[in-house]
Every structure is written in structure tokens, then in C-alpha cells.
PDB file of C-alpha atoms in Angstrom:
ATOM      1  CA  UNK U 206       8.737   5.155   2.485  1.00 79.00           C
ATOM      2  CA  UNK U 207       8.834   1.499   3.473  1.00 82.00           C
ATOM      3  CA  UNK U 208       9.138  -1.139   0.767  1.00 84.00           C
ATOM      4  CA  UNK U 209       7.251  -4.370   1.389  1.00 88.00           C
ATOM      5  CA  UNK U 210       7.779  -7.478  -0.677  1.00 91.00           C
ATOM      6  CA  UNK U 211       5.032 -10.045  -1.190  1.00 92.00           C
ATOM      7  CA  UNK U 212       6.526 -13.321  -2.400  1.00 92.00           C
ATOM      8  CA  UNK U 213       4.474 -15.970  -4.239  1.00 90.00           C
ATOM      9  CA  UNK U 214       7.249 -18.499  -4.914  1.00 90.00           C
ATOM     10  CA  UNK U 215       5.494 -21.205  -2.886  1.00 91.00           C
ATOM     11  CA  UNK U 216       2.361 -20.875  -5.054  1.00 84.00           C
ATOM     12  CA  UNK U 217       3.434 -19.482  -8.417  1.00 67.00           C
ATOM     13  CA  UNK U 218       6.790 -21.280  -8.437  1.00 62.00           C
ATOM     14  CA  UNK U 219       4.961 -24.555  -7.960  1.00 60.00           C
ATOM     15  CA  UNK U 220       3.175 -23.962 -11.265  1.00 61.00           C
ATOM     16  CA  UNK U 221       6.381 -23.998 -13.300  1.00 66.00           C
ATOM     17  CA  UNK U 222       6.895 -26.946 -15.627  1.00 69.00           C
ATOM     18  CA  UNK U 223       8.949 -29.643 -13.931  1.00 72.00           C
ATOM     19  CA  UNK U 224       8.791 -28.032 -10.483  1.00 78.00           C
ATOM     20  CA  UNK U 225       7.547 -30.002  -7.511  1.00 82.00           C
ATOM     21  CA  UNK U 226       8.368 -28.783  -4.018  1.00 88.00           C
ATOM     22  CA  UNK U 227       8.246 -31.278  -1.193  1.00 91.00           C
ATOM     23  CA  UNK U 228       6.932 -30.150   2.176  1.00 93.00           C
ATOM     24  CA  UNK U 229      10.536 -29.949   3.359  1.00 95.00           C
ATOM     25  CA  UNK U 230      11.398 -27.782   0.320  1.00 94.00           C
ATOM     26  CA  UNK U 231       8.510 -25.414   1.043  1.00 94.00           C
ATOM     27  CA  UNK U 232       9.556 -25.012   4.667  1.00 96.00           C
ATOM     28  CA  UNK U 233      13.184 -24.343   3.734  1.00 97.00           C
ATOM     29  CA  UNK U 234      12.218 -21.827   1.026  1.00 95.00           C
ATOM     30  CA  UNK U 235       9.948 -20.002   3.506  1.00 97.00           C
ATOM     31  CA  UNK U 236      12.789 -19.841   6.020  1.00 97.00           C
ATOM     32  CA  UNK U 237      15.214 -18.509   3.395  1.00 97.00           C
ATOM     33  CA  UNK U 238      12.723 -15.868   2.259  1.00 97.00           C
ATOM     34  CA  UNK U 239      12.280 -14.876   5.893  1.00 97.00           C
ATOM     35  CA  UNK U 240      16.049 -14.570   6.345  1.00 97.00           C
ATOM     36  CA  UNK U 241      16.123 -12.283   3.289  1.00 96.00           C
ATOM     37  CA  UNK U 242      13.607 -10.010   4.997  1.00 95.00           C
ATOM     38  CA  UNK U 243      10.634 -10.668   2.723  1.00 96.00           C
ATOM     39  CA  UNK U 244       7.570  -8.977   4.258  1.00 96.00           C
ATOM     40  CA  UNK U 245       4.866 -11.455   3.195  1.00 96.00           C
ATOM     41  CA  UNK U 246       5.495 -15.089   2.335  1.00 96.00           C
ATOM     42  CA  UNK U 247       2.542 -16.738   0.674  1.00 95.00           C
ATOM     43  CA  UNK U 248       2.414 -20.466   1.247  1.00 94.00           C
ATOM     44  CA  UNK U 249      -0.241 -21.350  -1.310  1.00 91.00           C
ATOM     45  CA  UNK U 250      -3.892 -22.322  -1.112  1.00 93.00           C
ATOM     46  CA  UNK U 251      -4.860 -24.448   1.891  1.00 94.00           C
ATOM     47  CA  UNK U 252      -8.292 -25.148   0.400  1.00 94.00           C
ATOM     48  CA  UNK U 253      -7.162 -26.559  -2.941  1.00 88.00           C
ATOM     49  CA  UNK U 254      -3.837 -28.208  -2.156  1.00 86.00           C
ATOM     50  CA  UNK U 255      -3.415 -30.686   0.726  1.00 88.00           C
ATOM     51  CA  UNK U 256       0.353 -30.083   0.716  1.00 89.00           C
ATOM     52  CA  UNK U 257      -0.281 -26.382   1.319  1.00 91.00           C
ATOM     53  CA  UNK U 258      -2.601 -27.131   4.248  1.00 93.00           C
ATOM     54  CA  UNK U 259       0.088 -29.418   5.673  1.00 95.00           C
ATOM     55  CA  UNK U 260       2.684 -26.672   5.145  1.00 95.00           C
ATOM     56  CA  UNK U 261       0.651 -24.200   7.222  1.00 96.00           C
ATOM     57  CA  UNK U 262       0.278 -26.752  10.027  1.00 96.00           C
ATOM     58  CA  UNK U 263       4.034 -27.412  10.013  1.00 96.00           C
ATOM     59  CA  UNK U 264       4.896 -23.706  10.004  1.00 96.00           C
ATOM     60  CA  UNK U 265       2.979 -23.138  13.252  1.00 94.00           C
ATOM     61  CA  UNK U 266       5.932 -24.844  14.977  1.00 94.00           C
ATOM     62  CA  UNK U 267       8.496 -22.788  13.035  1.00 92.00           C
ATOM     63  CA  UNK U 268       7.576 -19.129  13.401  1.00 86.00           C
ATOM     64  CA  UNK U 269       9.109 -16.614  11.032  1.00 94.00           C
ATOM     65  CA  UNK U 270      11.332 -13.828  12.362  1.00 94.00           C
ATOM     66  CA  UNK U 271      10.700 -11.113   9.766  1.00 94.00           C
ATOM     67  CA  UNK U 272       7.959 -12.043   7.329  1.00 95.00           C
ATOM     68  CA  UNK U 273       4.277 -12.781   7.721  1.00 96.00           C
ATOM     69  CA  UNK U 274       3.134 -16.130   6.472  1.00 97.00           C
ATOM     70  CA  UNK U 275       0.107 -15.515   4.251  1.00 97.00           C
ATOM     71  CA  UNK U 276      -2.615 -17.960   3.196  1.00 97.00           C
ATOM     72  CA  UNK U 277      -4.036 -17.545  -0.328  1.00 96.00           C
ATOM     73  CA  UNK U 278      -7.515 -18.205  -1.667  1.00 96.00           C
ATOM     74  CA  UNK U 279     -10.551 -16.859  -3.479  1.00 96.00           C
ATOM     75  CA  UNK U 280     -13.461 -14.792  -2.273  1.00 97.00           C
ATOM     76  CA  UNK U 281     -16.382 -16.884  -1.076  1.00 96.00           C
ATOM     77  CA  UNK U 282     -18.369 -18.923  -3.536  1.00 95.00           C
ATOM     78  CA  UNK U 283     -21.460 -17.579  -5.220  1.00 94.00           C
ATOM     79  CA  UNK U 284     -24.593 -17.797  -3.076  1.00 92.00           C
ATOM     80  CA  UNK U 285     -22.653 -18.730   0.068  1.00 94.00           C
ATOM     81  CA  UNK U 286     -21.973 -16.548   3.054  1.00 96.00           C
ATOM     82  CA  UNK U 287     -18.257 -16.662   3.904  1.00 97.00           C
ATOM     83  CA  UNK U 288     -19.076 -18.514   7.152  1.00 97.00           C
ATOM     84  CA  UNK U 289     -20.553 -21.348   5.039  1.00 97.00           C
ATOM     85  CA  UNK U 290     -17.678 -21.632   2.550  1.00 97.00           C
ATOM     86  CA  UNK U 291     -15.177 -24.438   3.260  1.00 97.00           C
ATOM     87  CA  UNK U 292     -12.464 -22.582   1.313  1.00 97.00           C
ATOM     88  CA  UNK U 293     -12.809 -19.514   3.560  1.00 98.00           C
ATOM     89  CA  UNK U 294     -12.721 -21.822   6.601  1.00 97.00           C
ATOM     90  CA  UNK U 295      -9.464 -23.290   5.255  1.00 97.00           C
ATOM     91  CA  UNK U 296      -7.969 -19.786   5.038  1.00 97.00           C
ATOM     92  CA  UNK U 297      -8.835 -19.169   8.670  1.00 97.00           C
ATOM     93  CA  UNK U 298      -7.701 -22.652   9.738  1.00 96.00           C
ATOM     94  CA  UNK U 299      -4.304 -22.051   8.121  1.00 96.00           C
ATOM     95  CA  UNK U 300      -3.534 -20.062  11.268  1.00 96.00           C
ATOM     96  CA  UNK U 301      -1.783 -17.171   9.531  1.00 96.00           C
ATOM     97  CA  UNK U 302      -2.120 -13.558  10.628  1.00 95.00           C
ATOM     98  CA  UNK U 303      -2.482 -12.463   6.996  1.00 97.00           C
ATOM     99  CA  UNK U 304      -4.609 -13.790   4.147  1.00 98.00           C
ATOM    100  CA  UNK U 305      -4.703 -12.835   0.498  1.00 97.00           C
ATOM    101  CA  UNK U 306      -8.003 -13.285  -1.312  1.00 98.00           C
ATOM    102  CA  UNK U 307      -8.511 -12.747  -4.995  1.00 96.00           C
ATOM    103  CA  UNK U 308     -11.753 -11.609  -6.516  1.00 97.00           C
ATOM    104  CA  UNK U 309     -13.127 -10.617  -9.875  1.00 96.00           C
ATOM    105  CA  UNK U 310     -12.600  -7.040 -11.043  1.00 96.00           C
ATOM    106  CA  UNK U 311     -13.332  -7.667 -14.710  1.00 95.00           C
ATOM    107  CA  UNK U 312     -17.007  -7.492 -15.655  1.00 95.00           C
ATOM    108  CA  UNK U 313     -16.431 -10.131 -18.356  1.00 94.00           C
ATOM    109  CA  UNK U 314     -15.258 -12.627 -15.723  1.00 94.00           C
ATOM    110  CA  UNK U 315     -18.126 -11.727 -13.419  1.00 96.00           C
ATOM    111  CA  UNK U 316     -20.710 -12.460 -16.122  1.00 95.00           C
ATOM    112  CA  UNK U 317     -18.993 -15.380 -17.898  1.00 95.00           C
ATOM    113  CA  UNK U 318     -17.187 -17.180 -15.066  1.00 93.00           C
ATOM    114  CA  UNK U 319     -19.147 -16.412 -11.906  1.00 94.00           C
ATOM    115  CA  UNK U 320     -22.429 -15.908 -13.790  1.00 96.00           C
ATOM    116  CA  UNK U 321     -23.699 -13.293 -11.363  1.00 96.00           C
ATOM    117  CA  UNK U 322     -24.611  -9.634 -11.617  1.00 96.00           C
ATOM    118  CA  UNK U 323     -21.942  -6.991 -11.174  1.00 97.00           C
ATOM    119  CA  UNK U 324     -23.517  -5.920  -7.879  1.00 97.00           C
ATOM    120  CA  UNK U 325     -23.602  -9.525  -6.605  1.00 97.00           C
ATOM    121  CA  UNK U 326     -19.867  -9.773  -7.258  1.00 97.00           C
ATOM    122  CA  UNK U 327     -19.217  -6.543  -5.346  1.00 98.00           C
ATOM    123  CA  UNK U 328     -21.208  -7.987  -2.431  1.00 98.00           C
ATOM    124  CA  UNK U 329     -19.109 -11.180  -2.538  1.00 98.00           C
ATOM    125  CA  UNK U 330     -15.938  -9.088  -2.318  1.00 98.00           C
ATOM    126  CA  UNK U 331     -17.328  -6.969   0.513  1.00 98.00           C
ATOM    127  CA  UNK U 332     -18.668  -9.916   2.511  1.00 98.00           C
ATOM    128  CA  UNK U 333     -15.454 -11.924   2.196  1.00 98.00           C
ATOM    129  CA  UNK U 334     -13.106  -9.108   3.188  1.00 98.00           C
ATOM    130  CA  UNK U 335     -15.367  -8.017   6.039  1.00 98.00           C
ATOM    131  CA  UNK U 336     -15.726 -11.572   7.360  1.00 98.00           C
ATOM    132  CA  UNK U 337     -11.964 -12.149   7.368  1.00 98.00           C
ATOM    133  CA  UNK U 338     -11.344  -8.793   9.076  1.00 98.00           C
ATOM    134  CA  UNK U 339     -13.892  -9.694  11.766  1.00 98.00           C
ATOM    135  CA  UNK U 340     -11.822 -12.811  12.440  1.00 97.00           C
ATOM    136  CA  UNK U 341      -8.729 -10.708  13.076  1.00 97.00           C
ATOM    137  CA  UNK U 342      -6.965 -11.285   9.780  1.00 98.00           C
ATOM    138  CA  UNK U 343      -4.830  -8.803   7.935  1.00 98.00           C
ATOM    139  CA  UNK U 344      -6.453  -8.899   4.489  1.00 98.00           C
ATOM    140  CA  UNK U 345      -4.698  -8.373   1.195  1.00 97.00           C
ATOM    141  CA  UNK U 346      -7.216  -8.106  -1.626  1.00 97.00           C
ATOM    142  CA  UNK U 347      -5.946  -9.236  -5.033  1.00 96.00           C
ATOM    143  CA  UNK U 348      -8.006  -7.678  -7.837  1.00 96.00           C
ATOM    144  CA  UNK U 349      -7.725 -10.437 -10.425  1.00 94.00           C
ATOM    145  CA  UNK U 350      -7.419  -9.266 -14.071  1.00 92.00           C
ATOM    146  CA  UNK U 351      -7.463  -5.635 -12.907  1.00 93.00           C
ATOM    147  CA  UNK U 352      -5.698  -4.147 -15.931  1.00 91.00           C
ATOM    148  CA  UNK U 353      -7.844  -6.056 -18.439  1.00 91.00           C
ATOM    149  CA  UNK U 354     -10.859  -4.871 -16.448  1.00 93.00           C
ATOM    150  CA  UNK U 355      -9.684  -1.280 -16.402  1.00 93.00           C
ATOM    151  CA  UNK U 356      -9.215  -1.207 -20.171  1.00 91.00           C
ATOM    152  CA  UNK U 357     -12.770  -2.368 -20.845  1.00 92.00           C
ATOM    153  CA  UNK U 358     -14.773  -1.004 -17.894  1.00 96.00           C
ATOM    154  CA  UNK U 359     -12.691   1.306 -15.708  1.00 95.00           C
ATOM    155  CA  UNK U 360     -15.619   2.362 -13.518  1.00 97.00           C
ATOM    156  CA  UNK U 361     -16.377  -1.226 -12.503  1.00 97.00           C
ATOM    157  CA  UNK U 362     -12.708  -2.109 -11.990  1.00 96.00           C
ATOM    158  CA  UNK U 363     -12.404   0.818  -9.591  1.00 97.00           C
ATOM    159  CA  UNK U 364     -15.670  -0.128  -7.854  1.00 97.00           C
ATOM    160  CA  UNK U 365     -14.339  -3.629  -7.181  1.00 97.00           C
ATOM    161  CA  UNK U 366     -11.198  -2.410  -5.415  1.00 97.00           C
ATOM    162  CA  UNK U 367     -13.093   0.379  -3.638  1.00 98.00           C
ATOM    163  CA  UNK U 368     -15.547  -2.154  -2.234  1.00 98.00           C
ATOM    164  CA  UNK U 369     -12.649  -4.248  -0.887  1.00 98.00           C
ATOM    165  CA  UNK U 370     -11.050  -1.154   0.655  1.00 98.00           C
ATOM    166  CA  UNK U 371     -14.340  -0.020   2.184  1.00 98.00           C
ATOM    167  CA  UNK U 372     -14.815  -3.499   3.692  1.00 98.00           C
ATOM    168  CA  UNK U 373     -11.486  -3.145   5.491  1.00 98.00           C
ATOM    169  CA  UNK U 374      -8.813  -4.602   3.200  1.00 98.00           C
ATOM    170  CA  UNK U 375      -5.403  -3.619   4.521  1.00 97.00           C
ATOM    171  CA  UNK U 376      -3.896  -3.667   1.032  1.00 95.00           C
ATOM    172  CA  UNK U 377      -5.304  -3.848  -2.476  1.00 95.00           C
ATOM    173  CA  UNK U 378      -3.193  -5.460  -5.195  1.00 91.00           C
ATOM    174  CA  UNK U 379      -3.848  -4.484  -8.801  1.00 90.00           C
ATOM    175  CA  UNK U 380      -3.067  -7.721 -10.589  1.00 82.00           C
ATOM    176  CA  UNK U 381      -2.050  -8.186 -14.222  1.00 79.00           C
ATOM    177  CA  UNK U 382      -3.235 -11.798 -14.058  1.00 76.00           C
ATOM    178  CA  UNK U 383      -2.409 -12.756 -17.651  1.00 74.00           C
ATOM    179  CA  UNK U 384       0.775 -10.688 -17.728  1.00 75.00           C
ATOM    180  CA  UNK U 385      -0.220  -9.078 -20.992  1.00 77.00           C
ATOM    181  CA  UNK U 386      -0.085  -5.397 -20.062  1.00 77.00           C
ATOM    182  CA  UNK U 387       2.766  -3.213 -21.265  1.00 78.00           C
ATOM    183  CA  UNK U 388       4.365  -0.791 -18.778  1.00 80.00           C
ATOM    184  CA  UNK U 389       2.857   2.225 -20.541  1.00 80.00           C
ATOM    185  CA  UNK U 390      -0.631   0.702 -20.197  1.00 77.00           C
ATOM    186  CA  UNK U 391      -0.133   0.076 -16.497  1.00 73.00           C
ATOM    187  CA  UNK U 392       1.172   3.564 -15.771  1.00 77.00           C
ATOM    188  CA  UNK U 393      -1.747   5.100 -17.676  1.00 75.00           C
TER     189      UNK U 393
END
């Protein structure tokens, strides 16, 4: 068995109180993670953070030896085809071989946040993953709020990750977005 590590320091670490990485910091952290042998090094969201977009441009001149630089973003916006979504274009423009896209797996979020039908959400997941695969990207699908979703509507939670897998996702991540699940709940 091969263990792969997906590191989110350059996105999640930036959200810590009092933390502010400069571009130089981000580059150095990515290089250190690469030296450690980290498999996937996420650099953040090129669509929502100009510093992240700049980071991806800078990293094109500094290739990693071990890890894959990975751009992070959401599935395409409601009522847009992925080819029309500027955030999906930013993922592609980041120039990484791998991308990680998160999508809704919790029916509550689909209805209350996206305000679409459950089937429309599944189509968004499918279209986004498929579009990125057609552009030669390795796709990691992050099922946002998966464990909350599974507790309330397991059939739909499973459908959401199955749709991503069927569309060609290379990996599916079951995410405990709020961090509120106990180990026994996750193993069940």
C-alpha cells in the first residue's frame, strides 16, 4: 500500500488567526513540503485570492521534485457550464497537473445554500469533474460536509461521491468540513 499525503497548509494555514503568508513564504513552504515528500501540495484558490494566483504563476518557474502542486476551488456555479465559469478557468489557468474541487454532498446545503434540486447538484458535480478531466487534469473531488450529509441522508451523500467517481475523479475525499464528527461516527 502506498500512503499519499495531501497538504492544505497553504490554504487552511492561511485561515489561522494572526497568520499571513507572503508570496515568498508560500513558495518556501511549498518547497519544504516537497522536500518532505508530500504527495499533493495545495496552493490555495486561484479564483478567490490574487496572492494564490500569483503563487501558481511563480511556481511554474520552480517545479517540485516529489509533490504535485494542486489548485483548489469549487464546482462550477449554478446555471453555468464549467466552460463559462471564471473560477473553473482560474483552476485551469493555475497550470497545475492536479486540481481539487469541492462540491455539496449534504442535501441541506444543496437546498439552502445552492438553492437547486438534488439532481441539479449532482449534474454540477458531474459536469465539473468531467470538464476538468477533459482538460487533462488529475481531479480530486472533495465531498464537502460528507459526514453531516451521511448522518441525515446517506443515500444522497453516496450519490454525490458516486457521481464524481463516475465522471472520472481520480480520488474522492470524504470531508468532515466542520470537524464535528467523532472517530466512532466516521468509522461507522
